[in-house]
Amino acid sequence: MIDAHTRLCAVIGNPVGHSLSPAIHNAAFQALGLNYVYVAFSVTDVAGCLAGMRAMSGFRGMSVTIPHKRAVMEHLDRISPMAVRVGAVNTIVNDDGRLAGDTTDGPGTLRAFAEAGVALVGKRILFLGAGGAVRSVAFAMAEGARAARITILGRTASRVKELADDLRAKTPAAIETGDLVGDLADAIADHEIIVQGTPIGMYPDSMDDSPVPHECLRPDLVVFDMVYRPLKTRLIREAEIAGCKTILGVEMLLHQAALQFELWTGAPAPLPVMRRVLLDNLAS
Ligand code: NAP
């Protein structure tokens, strides 16, 4: 029931019409009987939006999505060290007018790996792509998970170099780089974990595509595909056939949302409820 004590959470972005966050978080609030509600706002005026949040103490939490993850940072009172290093904030907590920013994409992905029973310490991890999502996860794996080596393969050399230089400057991990097509087969042969972070394989345009030729896949590989629509991409389906351990993109989506929920409410996230909402929405 919504009443005078209800606390507000919201996702801001542009566009936000496709966001699954309201469905996930409202189901989680209801499951725990918390007097919170979650809505979506399409926003262009970031400064005005955050001034409004600051002025409304009942406006407890915000998810920040594309294109505002960097722009919100200058309007916050405090930013977590990880979010500063990544250069992006996806979560804001409002404590009586003081706004704290954090990033849950990388830490949420670490939780997804932990829940899947995949240890990262000392591992050689190969990233495909060099965009915002790879950036968040690579920082978390380079510092939080103490990977032995991180290799970034991308199609635009300047973007790969920029990310690699930043990782080298801010984390202790050994970082290598290469071309997404030319260096792929040799790199896979030399790594234990693949993190797929390009849109290749995504619904609807490239569902029949995979960035990895199936003959490169071997049973001892762990394959994580960030793409979550479809739930099982071509890469994941071929990795399953090859006997690889697989982690679906929906697990990253789930765990980054669960960490947000915990920051806003202080309660452990009801993971089974949140996962069910995601699977129901993504299966249709
Ligand atoms: P982004 O910032 O736009 O980065 C996309 C990356 O993929 C860039 O490195 C880009 O290379 C590369 N790329 C794009 N199209 C390509 C193609 N046809 N061939 C080769 N490389 C290509 O996007 P993002 O936010 O990082 O998202 C990347 C993927 O992760 C998307 O599929 C998104 O849905 C998914 N994602 C999942 C979650 C989750 O919770 N599971 C969260 C965030 C994102 P250039 O630099 O050359 O353009």
mmCIF file of C-alpha atoms and ligand atoms in Angstrom:
data_model
loop_
_atom_site.group_PDB
_atom_site.id
_atom_site.type_symbol
_atom_site.label_atom_id
_atom_site.label_comp_id
_atom_site.label_asym_id
_atom_site.label_seq_id
_atom_site.Cartn_x
_atom_site.Cartn_y
_atom_site.Cartn_z
ATOM 1 C CA MET A 1 0.000 0.000 0.000
ATOM 2 C CA ILE A 2 1.332 3.430 -0.898
ATOM 3 C CA ASP A 3 0.920 5.973 1.922
ATOM 4 C CA ALA A 4 2.617 9.006 3.499
ATOM 5 C CA HIS A 5 5.602 6.891 4.593
ATOM 6 C CA THR A 6 6.325 5.265 1.234
ATOM 7 C CA ARG A 7 9.907 5.764 0.052
ATOM 8 C CA LEU A 8 10.584 6.320 -3.628
ATOM 9 C CA CYS A 9 13.224 4.716 -5.833
ATOM 10 C CA ALA A 10 13.533 5.273 -9.576
ATOM 11 C CA VAL A 11 15.611 4.584 -12.640
ATOM 12 C CA ILE A 12 16.684 7.596 -14.680
ATOM 13 C CA GLY A 13 17.993 7.394 -18.235
ATOM 14 C CA ASN A 14 16.925 8.236 -21.748
ATOM 15 C CA PRO A 15 15.151 6.158 -22.917
ATOM 16 C CA VAL A 16 13.907 4.048 -19.982
ATOM 17 C CA GLY A 17 10.752 2.564 -21.506
ATOM 18 C CA HIS A 18 12.374 -0.868 -21.904
ATOM 19 C CA SER A 19 13.742 -1.035 -18.343
ATOM 20 C CA LEU A 20 13.043 -4.170 -16.309
ATOM 21 C CA SER A 21 14.132 -2.430 -13.090
ATOM 22 C CA PRO A 22 10.628 -1.353 -11.934
ATOM 23 C CA ALA A 23 9.341 -4.925 -12.231
ATOM 24 C CA ILE A 24 12.343 -6.441 -10.401
ATOM 25 C CA HIS A 25 12.522 -3.938 -7.542
ATOM 26 C CA ASN A 26 8.769 -3.626 -6.915
ATOM 27 C CA ALA A 27 8.494 -7.431 -6.710
ATOM 28 C CA ALA A 28 11.400 -7.462 -4.236
ATOM 29 C CA PHE A 29 9.900 -4.666 -2.073
ATOM 30 C CA GLN A 30 6.578 -6.512 -1.986
ATOM 31 C CA ALA A 31 8.193 -9.856 -1.175
ATOM 32 C CA LEU A 32 9.823 -8.350 1.923
ATOM 33 C CA GLY A 33 6.816 -6.155 2.847
ATOM 34 C CA LEU A 34 8.897 -2.961 2.505
ATOM 35 C CA ASN A 35 7.067 0.332 2.074
ATOM 36 C CA TYR A 36 8.948 1.364 -1.065
ATOM 37 C CA VAL A 37 7.880 1.951 -4.650
ATOM 38 C CA TYR A 38 10.034 2.052 -7.803
ATOM 39 C CA VAL A 39 9.269 3.983 -10.995
ATOM 40 C CA ALA A 40 11.048 5.010 -14.213
ATOM 41 C CA PHE A 41 11.802 8.572 -15.329
ATOM 42 C CA SER A 42 13.075 9.581 -18.748
ATOM 43 C CA VAL A 43 15.433 12.452 -17.918
ATOM 44 C CA THR A 44 17.426 15.005 -19.900
ATOM 45 C CA ASP A 45 18.091 17.595 -17.154
ATOM 46 C CA VAL A 46 20.428 15.623 -14.872
ATOM 47 C CA ALA A 47 21.314 18.554 -12.593
ATOM 48 C CA GLY A 48 17.649 19.449 -12.038
ATOM 49 C CA CYS A 49 16.745 15.808 -11.456
ATOM 50 C CA LEU A 50 19.378 15.336 -8.740
ATOM 51 C CA ALA A 51 18.550 18.673 -7.094
ATOM 52 C CA GLY A 52 14.978 17.408 -6.867
ATOM 53 C CA MET A 53 16.089 14.129 -5.338
ATOM 54 C CA ARG A 54 18.238 15.939 -2.788
ATOM 55 C CA ALA A 55 15.297 18.129 -1.775
ATOM 56 C CA MET A 56 12.978 15.129 -1.240
ATOM 57 C CA SER A 57 14.140 13.037 1.687
ATOM 58 C CA GLY A 58 11.629 10.301 0.848
ATOM 59 C CA PHE A 59 13.316 9.858 -2.539
ATOM 60 C CA ARG A 60 15.664 7.166 -1.274
ATOM 61 C CA GLY A 61 17.332 5.558 -4.246
ATOM 62 C CA MET A 62 18.130 5.937 -7.902
ATOM 63 C CA SER A 63 19.369 3.610 -10.625
ATOM 64 C CA VAL A 64 21.230 5.500 -13.328
ATOM 65 C CA THR A 65 21.407 4.170 -16.841
ATOM 66 C CA ILE A 66 22.551 5.272 -20.299
ATOM 67 C CA PRO A 67 23.377 8.069 -21.061
ATOM 68 C CA HIS A 68 23.714 9.578 -17.552
ATOM 69 C CA LYS A 69 26.154 7.282 -15.689
ATOM 70 C CA ARG A 70 29.011 9.761 -15.977
ATOM 71 C CA ALA A 71 27.013 13.004 -15.941
ATOM 72 C CA VAL A 72 25.496 12.380 -12.494
ATOM 73 C CA MET A 73 28.922 12.242 -10.836
ATOM 74 C CA GLU A 74 29.521 15.989 -10.515
ATOM 75 C CA HIS A 75 26.234 16.402 -8.621
ATOM 76 C CA LEU A 76 26.957 13.905 -5.817
ATOM 77 C CA ASP A 77 28.381 14.475 -2.318
ATOM 78 C CA ARG A 78 30.283 11.215 -2.156
ATOM 79 C CA ILE A 79 31.336 8.581 -4.698
ATOM 80 C CA SER A 80 32.682 5.108 -3.895
ATOM 81 C CA PRO A 81 36.355 4.518 -4.795
ATOM 82 C CA MET A 82 35.377 1.830 -7.330
ATOM 83 C CA ALA A 83 32.912 4.170 -9.086
ATOM 84 C CA VAL A 84 35.582 6.891 -9.194
ATOM 85 C CA ARG A 85 38.050 4.521 -10.847
ATOM 86 C CA VAL A 86 35.467 3.206 -13.326
ATOM 87 C CA GLY A 87 34.271 6.749 -14.030
ATOM 88 C CA ALA A 88 30.586 5.816 -13.829
ATOM 89 C CA VAL A 89 27.808 5.706 -11.222
ATOM 90 C CA ASN A 90 24.781 3.429 -11.629
ATOM 91 C CA THR A 91 23.363 3.734 -8.081
ATOM 92 C CA ILE A 92 22.555 6.717 -5.861
ATOM 93 C CA VAL A 93 21.532 6.576 -2.200
ATOM 94 C CA ASN A 94 19.895 9.643 -0.616
ATOM 95 C CA ASP A 95 20.657 9.984 3.106
ATOM 96 C CA ASP A 96 18.660 13.032 4.226
ATOM 97 C CA GLY A 97 19.814 15.169 1.332
ATOM 98 C CA ARG A 98 23.343 13.784 1.007
ATOM 99 C CA LEU A 99 23.721 11.874 -2.243
ATOM 100 C CA ALA A 100 26.171 8.944 -2.419
ATOM 101 C CA GLY A 101 27.097 7.330 -5.750
ATOM 102 C CA ASP A 102 28.236 3.771 -6.334
ATOM 103 C CA THR A 103 28.629 1.221 -9.113
ATOM 104 C CA THR A 104 27.097 -2.244 -8.816
ATOM 105 C CA ASP A 105 27.708 -3.602 -12.352
ATOM 106 C CA GLY A 106 31.204 -4.909 -11.589
ATOM 107 C CA PRO A 107 30.590 -6.081 -8.002
ATOM 108 C CA GLY A 108 27.286 -7.647 -9.115
ATOM 109 C CA THR A 109 29.134 -9.615 -11.780
ATOM 110 C CA LEU A 110 31.649 -10.815 -9.190
ATOM 111 C CA ARG A 111 28.692 -12.090 -7.164
ATOM 112 C CA ALA A 112 27.313 -13.871 -10.232
ATOM 113 C CA PHE A 113 30.660 -15.644 -10.692
ATOM 114 C CA ALA A 114 30.828 -16.521 -6.991
ATOM 115 C CA GLU A 115 27.292 -17.896 -7.059
ATOM 116 C CA ALA A 116 28.213 -19.987 -10.125
ATOM 117 C CA GLY A 117 31.175 -21.381 -8.193
ATOM 118 C CA VAL A 118 33.775 -19.823 -10.501
ATOM 119 C CA ALA A 119 36.851 -18.494 -8.693
ATOM 120 C CA LEU A 120 38.634 -15.560 -10.359
ATOM 121 C CA VAL A 121 41.777 -15.213 -8.253
ATOM 122 C CA GLY A 122 44.847 -15.952 -10.364
ATOM 123 C CA LYS A 123 42.806 -16.574 -13.536
ATOM 124 C CA ARG A 124 43.512 -15.388 -17.092
ATOM 125 C CA ILE A 125 40.402 -13.516 -18.231
ATOM 126 C CA LEU A 126 39.654 -12.517 -21.824
ATOM 127 C CA PHE A 127 37.250 -9.634 -22.490
ATOM 128 C CA LEU A 128 35.552 -9.196 -25.869
ATOM 129 C CA GLY A 129 34.677 -5.514 -26.357
ATOM 130 C CA ALA A 130 35.844 -2.346 -24.636
ATOM 131 C CA GLY A 131 32.622 -0.458 -23.890
ATOM 132 C CA GLY A 132 31.027 0.734 -20.661
ATOM 133 C CA ALA A 133 29.899 -2.673 -19.393
ATOM 134 C CA VAL A 134 33.308 -4.259 -19.988
ATOM 135 C CA ARG A 135 34.908 -1.306 -18.245
ATOM 136 C CA SER A 136 32.865 -1.831 -15.061
ATOM 137 C CA VAL A 137 33.473 -5.574 -14.945
ATOM 138 C CA ALA A 138 37.159 -5.382 -15.898
ATOM 139 C CA PHE A 139 37.853 -2.954 -13.037
ATOM 140 C CA ALA A 140 36.064 -5.206 -10.555
ATOM 141 C CA MET A 141 37.941 -8.277 -11.769
ATOM 142 C CA ALA A 142 41.296 -6.472 -11.918
ATOM 143 C CA GLU A 143 41.156 -5.169 -8.354
ATOM 144 C CA GLY A 144 38.439 -6.963 -6.349
ATOM 145 C CA ALA A 145 39.030 -10.417 -7.789
ATOM 146 C CA ARG A 146 42.818 -10.220 -8.326
ATOM 147 C CA ALA A 147 42.862 -11.861 -11.755
ATOM 148 C CA ALA A 148 46.325 -12.942 -12.960
ATOM 149 C CA ARG A 149 45.933 -11.384 -16.365
ATOM 150 C CA ILE A 150 43.235 -9.452 -18.184
ATOM 151 C CA THR A 151 43.224 -9.231 -21.970
ATOM 152 C CA ILE A 152 40.946 -6.815 -23.802
ATOM 153 C CA LEU A 153 40.102 -7.531 -27.446
ATOM 154 C CA GLY A 154 38.115 -4.955 -29.402
ATOM 155 C CA ARG A 155 37.479 -3.726 -32.916
ATOM 156 C CA THR A 156 38.469 -0.082 -32.286
ATOM 157 C CA ALA A 157 42.132 -0.032 -31.217
ATOM 158 C CA SER A 158 41.974 3.450 -29.669
ATOM 159 C CA ARG A 159 39.079 2.475 -27.391
ATOM 160 C CA VAL A 160 40.857 -0.731 -26.334
ATOM 161 C CA LYS A 161 44.049 1.206 -25.594
ATOM 162 C CA GLU A 162 42.221 3.822 -23.548
ATOM 163 C CA LEU A 163 40.633 1.181 -21.301
ATOM 164 C CA ALA A 164 43.848 -0.832 -21.006
ATOM 165 C CA ASP A 165 45.890 2.257 -20.069
ATOM 166 C CA ASP A 166 43.330 3.182 -17.426
ATOM 167 C CA LEU A 167 43.321 -0.338 -15.947
ATOM 168 C CA ARG A 168 47.143 -0.361 -15.854
ATOM 169 C CA ALA A 169 47.232 3.032 -14.139
ATOM 170 C CA LYS A 170 44.605 2.250 -11.485
ATOM 171 C CA THR A 171 44.823 -1.500 -10.752
ATOM 172 C CA PRO A 172 47.636 -3.986 -10.083
ATOM 173 C CA ALA A 173 46.502 -6.443 -12.813
ATOM 174 C CA ALA A 174 48.625 -7.404 -15.842
ATOM 175 C CA ILE A 175 46.767 -6.056 -18.884
ATOM 176 C CA GLU A 176 47.148 -7.081 -22.531
ATOM 177 C CA THR A 177 45.251 -6.009 -25.632
ATOM 178 C CA GLY A 178 44.492 -7.163 -29.152
ATOM 179 C CA ASP A 179 42.144 -7.174 -32.100
ATOM 180 C CA LEU A 180 38.743 -8.798 -31.712
ATOM 181 C CA VAL A 181 39.058 -10.759 -34.959
ATOM 182 C CA GLY A 182 42.776 -11.140 -35.710
ATOM 183 C CA ASP A 183 43.907 -12.111 -32.206
ATOM 184 C CA LEU A 184 40.840 -14.025 -31.054
ATOM 185 C CA ALA A 185 41.787 -17.692 -31.582
ATOM 186 C CA ASP A 186 45.275 -17.385 -30.048
ATOM 187 C CA ALA A 187 43.905 -15.406 -27.110
ATOM 188 C CA ILE A 188 41.174 -17.955 -26.341
ATOM 189 C CA ALA A 189 43.763 -20.737 -26.381
ATOM 190 C CA ASP A 190 45.695 -18.869 -23.705
ATOM 191 C CA HIS A 191 42.824 -17.905 -21.347
ATOM 192 C CA GLU A 192 40.533 -19.671 -18.896
ATOM 193 C CA ILE A 193 37.543 -17.316 -18.797
ATOM 194 C CA ILE A 194 35.805 -15.426 -21.641
ATOM 195 C CA VAL A 195 33.703 -12.347 -20.833
ATOM 196 C CA GLN A 196 31.649 -11.398 -23.904
ATOM 197 C CA GLY A 197 30.790 -7.674 -23.730
ATOM 198 C CA THR A 198 29.855 -6.668 -27.287
ATOM 199 C CA PRO A 199 26.230 -6.546 -28.527
ATOM 200 C CA ILE A 200 26.960 -9.433 -30.927
ATOM 201 C CA GLY A 201 24.258 -12.079 -30.461
ATOM 202 C CA MET A 202 21.624 -9.626 -29.242
ATOM 203 C CA TYR A 203 17.918 -9.699 -30.069
ATOM 204 C CA PRO A 204 16.689 -8.810 -32.657
ATOM 205 C CA ASP A 205 19.452 -7.849 -35.079
ATOM 206 C CA SER A 206 22.243 -10.322 -34.456
ATOM 207 C CA MET A 207 20.612 -13.325 -32.758
ATOM 208 C CA ASP A 208 22.261 -15.681 -35.273
ATOM 209 C CA ASP A 209 25.753 -14.291 -34.669
ATOM 210 C CA SER A 210 28.514 -15.191 -32.238
ATOM 211 C CA PRO A 211 31.848 -13.392 -31.870
ATOM 212 C CA VAL A 212 33.571 -16.734 -31.135
ATOM 213 C CA PRO A 213 33.909 -19.519 -33.742
ATOM 214 C CA HIS A 214 32.587 -22.703 -32.089
ATOM 215 C CA GLU A 215 35.797 -24.603 -32.870
ATOM 216 C CA CYS A 216 37.672 -22.304 -30.441
ATOM 217 C CA LEU A 217 35.547 -23.473 -27.491
ATOM 218 C CA ARG A 218 36.900 -26.172 -25.134
ATOM 219 C CA PRO A 219 35.386 -27.878 -22.099
ATOM 220 C CA ASP A 220 37.707 -26.236 -19.551
ATOM 221 C CA LEU A 221 36.603 -22.693 -20.520
ATOM 222 C CA VAL A 222 34.172 -20.562 -18.530
ATOM 223 C CA VAL A 223 32.033 -18.430 -20.879
ATOM 224 C CA PHE A 224 30.059 -15.426 -19.582
ATOM 225 C CA ASP A 225 27.967 -13.507 -22.130
ATOM 226 C CA MET A 226 26.718 -10.097 -20.933
ATOM 227 C CA VAL A 227 23.955 -10.150 -23.551
ATOM 228 C CA TYR A 228 20.707 -11.184 -21.831
ATOM 229 C CA ARG A 229 18.230 -10.909 -24.711
ATOM 230 C CA PRO A 230 17.936 -13.721 -25.748
ATOM 231 C CA LEU A 231 18.541 -15.452 -22.421
ATOM 232 C CA LYS A 232 20.844 -17.914 -24.198
ATOM 233 C CA THR A 233 22.812 -16.367 -27.024
ATOM 234 C CA ARG A 234 24.329 -18.388 -29.823
ATOM 235 C CA LEU A 235 27.680 -18.166 -28.006
ATOM 236 C CA ILE A 236 26.162 -19.610 -24.827
ATOM 237 C CA ARG A 237 24.380 -22.397 -26.710
ATOM 238 C CA GLU A 238 27.572 -23.375 -28.525
ATOM 239 C CA ALA A 239 29.582 -23.147 -25.303
ATOM 240 C CA GLU A 240 27.127 -25.529 -23.630
ATOM 241 C CA ILE A 241 27.519 -27.991 -26.504
ATOM 242 C CA ALA A 242 31.318 -27.728 -26.205
ATOM 243 C CA GLY A 243 31.074 -28.590 -22.497
ATOM 244 C CA CYS A 244 32.086 -25.151 -21.171
ATOM 245 C CA LYS A 245 30.790 -23.783 -17.888
ATOM 246 C CA THR A 246 28.446 -20.903 -18.803
ATOM 247 C CA ILE A 247 27.116 -17.846 -16.969
ATOM 248 C CA LEU A 248 24.185 -15.951 -18.496
ATOM 249 C CA GLY A 249 23.962 -12.164 -18.854
ATOM 250 C CA VAL A 250 20.745 -12.189 -16.817
ATOM 251 C CA GLU A 251 22.838 -13.110 -13.757
ATOM 252 C CA MET A 252 24.771 -9.823 -14.063
ATOM 253 C CA LEU A 253 21.495 -7.929 -14.418
ATOM 254 C CA LEU A 254 20.107 -9.721 -11.353
ATOM 255 C CA HIS A 255 23.066 -9.232 -9.057
ATOM 256 C CA GLN A 256 23.696 -5.578 -9.921
ATOM 257 C CA ALA A 257 20.022 -4.932 -9.078
ATOM 258 C CA ALA A 258 20.288 -6.981 -5.868
ATOM 259 C CA LEU A 259 23.217 -4.864 -4.684
ATOM 260 C CA GLN A 260 21.238 -1.689 -5.417
ATOM 261 C CA PHE A 261 18.294 -3.037 -3.448
ATOM 262 C CA GLU A 262 20.576 -3.753 -0.487
ATOM 263 C CA LEU A 263 22.120 -0.261 -0.589
ATOM 264 C CA TRP A 264 18.678 1.383 -0.484
ATOM 265 C CA THR A 265 16.918 -0.865 2.024
ATOM 266 C CA GLY A 266 19.688 -2.444 4.115
ATOM 267 C CA ALA A 267 17.872 -5.773 3.684
ATOM 268 C CA PRO A 268 19.251 -8.861 1.893
ATOM 269 C CA ALA A 269 17.761 -8.956 -1.614
ATOM 270 C CA PRO A 270 15.214 -11.720 -2.251
ATOM 271 C CA LEU A 271 17.172 -13.223 -5.147
ATOM 272 C CA PRO A 272 14.711 -15.994 -6.126
ATOM 273 C CA VAL A 273 11.872 -13.441 -6.465
ATOM 274 C CA MET A 274 14.000 -11.047 -8.511
ATOM 275 C CA ARG A 275 15.336 -13.836 -10.738
ATOM 276 C CA ARG A 276 11.805 -15.128 -11.378
ATOM 277 C CA VAL A 277 10.643 -11.658 -12.522
ATOM 278 C CA LEU A 278 13.596 -11.344 -14.868
ATOM 279 C CA LEU A 279 13.194 -14.804 -16.354
ATOM 280 C CA ASP A 280 9.436 -14.301 -16.819
ATOM 281 C CA ASN A 281 10.042 -10.994 -18.602
ATOM 282 C CA LEU A 282 12.946 -12.181 -20.738
ATOM 283 C CA ALA A 283 11.422 -15.518 -21.733
ATOM 284 C CA SER A 284 8.428 -13.802 -23.377
HETATM 285 P P1 NAP B 1 28.961 0.088 -25.391
HETATM 286 O O1 NAP B 1 29.498 0.974 -24.341
HETATM 287 O O2 NAP B 1 28.295 0.680 -26.581
HETATM 288 O O3 NAP B 1 30.159 -0.883 -25.881
HETATM 289 C C1 NAP B 1 29.959 -1.843 -26.860
HETATM 290 C C2 NAP B 1 31.278 -2.517 -27.191
HETATM 291 O O4 NAP B 1 31.024 -3.533 -28.170
HETATM 292 C C3 NAP B 1 32.310 -1.574 -27.795
HETATM 293 O O5 NAP B 1 33.594 -2.051 -27.479
HETATM 294 C C4 NAP B 1 32.030 -1.735 -29.283
HETATM 295 O O6 NAP B 1 33.148 -1.475 -30.086
HETATM 296 C C5 NAP B 1 31.735 -3.205 -29.361
HETATM 297 N N1 NAP B 1 30.912 -3.545 -30.522
HETATM 298 C C6 NAP B 1 29.683 -3.054 -30.808
HETATM 299 N N2 NAP B 1 29.215 -3.631 -31.932
HETATM 300 C C7 NAP B 1 30.181 -4.477 -32.357
HETATM 301 C C8 NAP B 1 30.305 -5.356 -33.460
HETATM 302 N N3 NAP B 1 29.330 -5.474 -34.355
HETATM 303 N N4 NAP B 1 31.444 -6.063 -33.612
HETATM 304 C C9 NAP B 1 32.431 -5.935 -32.710
HETATM 305 N N5 NAP B 1 32.391 -5.135 -31.630
HETATM 306 C C10 NAP B 1 31.268 -4.419 -31.459
HETATM 307 O O7 NAP B 1 27.868 -0.916 -24.780
HETATM 308 P P2 NAP B 1 27.818 -1.521 -23.299
HETATM 309 O O8 NAP B 1 26.943 -0.699 -22.465
HETATM 310 O O9 NAP B 1 29.201 -1.797 -22.865
HETATM 311 O O10 NAP B 1 27.032 -2.888 -23.561
HETATM 312 C C11 NAP B 1 27.645 -3.971 -24.235
HETATM 313 C C12 NAP B 1 26.756 -5.206 -24.157
HETATM 314 O O11 NAP B 1 26.592 -5.603 -22.800
HETATM 315 C C13 NAP B 1 25.336 -4.969 -24.693
HETATM 316 O O12 NAP B 1 24.911 -6.125 -25.369
HETATM 317 C C14 NAP B 1 24.506 -4.783 -23.445
HETATM 318 O O13 NAP B 1 23.165 -5.206 -23.635
HETATM 319 C C15 NAP B 1 25.218 -5.719 -22.496
HETATM 320 N N6 NAP B 1 25.040 -5.316 -21.100
HETATM 321 C C16 NAP B 1 24.549 -6.252 -20.239
HETATM 322 C C17 NAP B 1 24.380 -5.929 -18.916
HETATM 323 C C18 NAP B 1 23.836 -6.971 -17.976
HETATM 324 O O14 NAP B 1 23.441 -6.613 -16.861
HETATM 325 N N7 NAP B 1 23.830 -8.238 -18.361
HETATM 326 C C19 NAP B 1 24.712 -4.640 -18.450
HETATM 327 C C20 NAP B 1 25.216 -3.714 -19.357
HETATM 328 C C21 NAP B 1 25.372 -4.074 -20.689
HETATM 329 P P3 NAP B 1 33.467 0.005 -30.667
HETATM 330 O O15 NAP B 1 34.156 0.723 -29.563
HETATM 331 O O16 NAP B 1 34.341 -0.299 -31.821
HETATM 332 O O17 NAP B 1 32.147 0.605 -31.040
#
